[in-house]
Amino acid sequence: MLTSDRGVPMAKAAETAYEAVRAGILSGEFARGQRLREEELALRAGVSRTPVREALRRLDAEGLVEFTPNRGARVVAWSEQELEDNYELRAMLESYGARLAAERITDDELDTIAQIAARMTSLSRKGASAADELTVLNGDFHRAILRASRHTQLDSMVRGIMDTPLIFRTFQRYDAERMRTSVRQHAELVQALRVRDGGWAEAVMRAHILAARSTIVLSLRDEEDGD
């Protein structure tokens, strides 16, 4: 079994490094465009630089990091056009996934999705203080619907692009009305899935994701205007 220079199996060390760096990106601790130094990441993850390098290559393949051998890595800084394209692709893929899920979902899966939606509705009343937890639950909600589609390739295709709203911490950018709209759309998706209406689920999912796109793009424009 291959081991790193710290006596940890290489595969485990690489996974540890991957999870540590990914968590830093998705939490916003590592900012968009920030340079990621291998020495600092190795210290953070408690591994050597070799598994860190492997983790950065993996994150590069997922679209979260721009990694160039011998030059280092940076957190991806999406342009406005790239962000809009990303959400358009998400809308296409996830709306199709929602249609399939309406036809293939099990009762247990539906119960799980409904519970997540109910928890989000409850948390949304707390406003910005619950934004980080809402972001995590939002990812859980969307991934649960994709799993219910029983389309394994679709599930894997969407994973990378679904991390984009986590990078931009979507719910930190929502005002109270936008947050209420988002959780209402989740509740409507649950209803569409419950009655096995694929067309309804597809339409709501597409509108839901494109509404999120508008919020993020406008928020980023405001940030740039304030710089």
mmCIF file of N, CA and C in Angstrom, residues 20-41 44 56 59-60 63-68 71-78 167-169:
data_model
loop_
_atom_site.group_PDB
_atom_site.id
_atom_site.type_symbol
_atom_site.label_atom_id
_atom_site.label_comp_id
_atom_site.label_asym_id
_atom_site.label_seq_id
_atom_site.Cartn_x
_atom_site.Cartn_y
_atom_site.Cartn_z
ATOM 1 N N ALA A 20 -10.599 18.898 2.870
ATOM 2 C CA ALA A 20 -10.217 20.114 3.580
ATOM 3 C C ALA A 20 -10.235 21.327 2.663
ATOM 4 N N VAL A 21 -9.671 21.183 1.463
ATOM 5 C CA VAL A 21 -9.618 22.310 0.533
ATOM 6 C C VAL A 21 -11.011 22.624 0.003
ATOM 7 N N ARG A 22 -11.755 21.590 -0.340
ATOM 8 C CA ARG A 22 -13.111 21.790 -0.863
ATOM 9 C C ARG A 22 -13.985 22.506 0.165
ATOM 10 N N ALA A 23 -13.867 22.105 1.434
ATOM 11 C CA ALA A 23 -14.656 22.745 2.484
ATOM 12 C C ALA A 23 -14.294 24.217 2.607
ATOM 13 N N GLY A 24 -13.001 24.536 2.478
ATOM 14 C CA GLY A 24 -12.590 25.927 2.553
ATOM 15 C C GLY A 24 -13.125 26.765 1.415
ATOM 16 N N ILE A 25 -13.208 26.168 0.229
ATOM 17 C CA ILE A 25 -13.756 26.879 -0.931
ATOM 18 C C ILE A 25 -15.261 27.090 -0.775
ATOM 19 N N LEU A 26 -15.958 26.019 -0.422
ATOM 20 C CA LEU A 26 -17.412 26.098 -0.377
ATOM 21 C C LEU A 26 -17.917 26.956 0.771
ATOM 22 N N SER A 27 -17.134 27.063 1.836
ATOM 23 C CA SER A 27 -17.545 27.899 2.962
ATOM 24 C C SER A 27 -17.273 29.374 2.721
ATOM 25 N N GLY A 28 -16.474 29.668 1.691
ATOM 26 C CA GLY A 28 -16.102 31.048 1.424
ATOM 27 C C GLY A 28 -14.831 31.464 2.132
ATOM 28 N N GLU A 29 -14.225 30.561 2.905
ATOM 29 C CA GLU A 29 -12.972 30.881 3.582
ATOM 30 C C GLU A 29 -11.878 31.190 2.570
ATOM 31 N N PHE A 30 -11.849 30.410 1.480
ATOM 32 C CA PHE A 30 -10.960 30.714 0.365
ATOM 33 C C PHE A 30 -11.783 31.501 -0.659
ATOM 34 N N ALA A 31 -11.402 32.719 -0.883
ATOM 35 C CA ALA A 31 -12.198 33.608 -1.732
ATOM 36 C C ALA A 31 -12.008 33.308 -3.209
ATOM 37 N N ARG A 32 -12.957 33.772 -4.026
ATOM 38 C CA ARG A 32 -12.843 33.632 -5.472
ATOM 39 C C ARG A 32 -11.539 34.265 -5.954
ATOM 40 N N GLY A 33 -10.782 33.503 -6.737
ATOM 41 C CA GLY A 33 -9.534 34.015 -7.274
ATOM 42 C C GLY A 33 -8.345 33.912 -6.336
ATOM 43 N N GLN A 34 -8.562 33.469 -5.106
ATOM 44 C CA GLN A 34 -7.463 33.394 -4.134
ATOM 45 C C GLN A 34 -6.458 32.311 -4.511
ATOM 46 N N ARG A 35 -5.194 32.625 -4.353
ATOM 47 C CA ARG A 35 -4.151 31.645 -4.620
ATOM 48 C C ARG A 35 -4.128 30.615 -3.486
ATOM 49 N N LEU A 36 -3.982 29.349 -3.845
ATOM 50 C CA LEU A 36 -3.940 28.259 -2.875
ATOM 51 C C LEU A 36 -2.511 27.736 -2.806
ATOM 52 N N ARG A 37 -1.859 27.942 -1.684
ATOM 53 C CA ARG A 37 -0.466 27.543 -1.514
ATOM 54 C C ARG A 37 -0.394 26.131 -0.946
ATOM 55 N N GLU A 38 0.343 25.280 -1.628
ATOM 56 C CA GLU A 38 0.399 23.875 -1.242
ATOM 57 C C GLU A 38 0.911 23.680 0.179
ATOM 58 N N GLU A 39 1.911 24.460 0.578
ATOM 59 C CA GLU A 39 2.466 24.288 1.916
ATOM 60 C C GLU A 39 1.416 24.571 2.984
ATOM 61 N N GLU A 40 0.650 25.649 2.791
ATOM 62 C CA GLU A 40 -0.375 26.020 3.765
ATOM 63 C C GLU A 40 -1.506 24.993 3.793
ATOM 64 N N LEU A 41 -1.876 24.498 2.611
ATOM 65 C CA LEU A 41 -2.945 23.499 2.533
ATOM 66 C C LEU A 41 -2.510 22.190 3.181
ATOM 67 N N ARG A 44 -2.772 22.618 6.851
ATOM 68 C CA ARG A 44 -4.190 22.640 7.233
ATOM 69 C C ARG A 44 -4.781 21.230 7.283
ATOM 70 N N LEU A 56 -5.752 19.039 -5.546
ATOM 71 C CA LEU A 56 -5.944 20.222 -6.390
ATOM 72 C C LEU A 56 -6.267 19.830 -7.827
ATOM 73 N N LEU A 59 -9.907 18.856 -7.811
ATOM 74 C CA LEU A 59 -10.764 20.034 -7.720
ATOM 75 C C LEU A 59 -10.745 20.828 -9.024
ATOM 76 N N ASP A 60 -9.621 20.798 -9.717
ATOM 77 C CA ASP A 60 -9.524 21.429 -11.035
ATOM 78 C C ASP A 60 -10.467 20.727 -12.011
ATOM 79 N N GLY A 63 -13.959 21.782 -11.560
ATOM 80 C CA GLY A 63 -14.267 23.167 -11.883
ATOM 81 C C GLY A 63 -14.233 24.121 -10.711
ATOM 82 N N LEU A 64 -13.697 23.685 -9.564
ATOM 83 C CA LEU A 64 -13.638 24.562 -8.398
ATOM 84 C C LEU A 64 -12.304 25.296 -8.287
ATOM 85 N N VAL A 65 -11.275 24.755 -8.935
ATOM 86 C CA VAL A 65 -9.924 25.294 -8.844
ATOM 87 C C VAL A 65 -9.315 25.356 -10.236
ATOM 88 N N GLU A 66 -8.487 26.362 -10.469
ATOM 89 C CA GLU A 66 -7.672 26.421 -11.681
ATOM 90 C C GLU A 66 -6.267 26.016 -11.275
ATOM 91 N N PHE A 67 -5.829 24.846 -11.710
ATOM 92 C CA PHE A 67 -4.536 24.307 -11.295
ATOM 93 C C PHE A 67 -3.608 24.174 -12.494
ATOM 94 N N THR A 68 -2.422 24.778 -12.385
ATOM 95 C CA THR A 68 -1.416 24.681 -13.436
ATOM 96 C C THR A 68 -0.133 24.148 -12.826
ATOM 97 N N ARG A 71 2.974 26.158 -11.510
ATOM 98 C CA ARG A 71 2.544 27.550 -11.353
ATOM 99 C C ARG A 71 1.580 27.726 -10.195
ATOM 100 N N GLY A 72 0.994 26.624 -9.738
ATOM 101 C CA GLY A 72 0.117 26.703 -8.582
ATOM 102 C C GLY A 72 -1.358 26.675 -8.926
ATOM 103 N N ALA A 73 -2.173 26.969 -7.925
ATOM 104 C CA ALA A 73 -3.623 26.864 -8.074
ATOM 105 C C ALA A 73 -4.323 28.078 -7.472
ATOM 106 N N ARG A 74 -5.470 28.388 -8.043
ATOM 107 C CA ARG A 74 -6.329 29.454 -7.533
ATOM 108 C C ARG A 74 -7.763 28.969 -7.513
ATOM 109 N N VAL A 75 -8.548 29.526 -6.594
ATOM 110 C CA VAL A 75 -9.981 29.270 -6.594
ATOM 111 C C VAL A 75 -10.569 29.893 -7.856
ATOM 112 N N VAL A 76 -11.441 29.179 -8.507
ATOM 113 C CA VAL A 76 -12.043 29.688 -9.741
ATOM 114 C C VAL A 76 -12.790 30.986 -9.474
ATOM 115 N N ALA A 77 -12.582 31.947 -10.324
ATOM 116 C CA ALA A 77 -13.310 33.219 -10.262
ATOM 117 C C ALA A 77 -14.171 33.323 -11.514
ATOM 118 N N TRP A 78 -15.427 32.941 -11.381
ATOM 119 C CA TRP A 78 -16.320 32.933 -12.540
ATOM 120 C C TRP A 78 -16.590 34.345 -13.026
ATOM 121 N N ILE A 167 -20.201 28.195 -3.589
ATOM 122 C CA ILE A 167 -19.071 29.115 -3.605
ATOM 123 C C ILE A 167 -19.560 30.540 -3.364
ATOM 124 N N PHE A 168 -20.654 30.892 -4.003
ATOM 125 C CA PHE A 168 -21.166 32.247 -3.882
ATOM 126 C C PHE A 168 -22.149 32.405 -2.713
ATOM 127 N N ARG A 169 -22.269 31.314 -1.934
ATOM 128 C CA ARG A 169 -23.093 31.334 -0.717
ATOM 129 C C ARG A 169 -24.434 32.003 -0.991
#
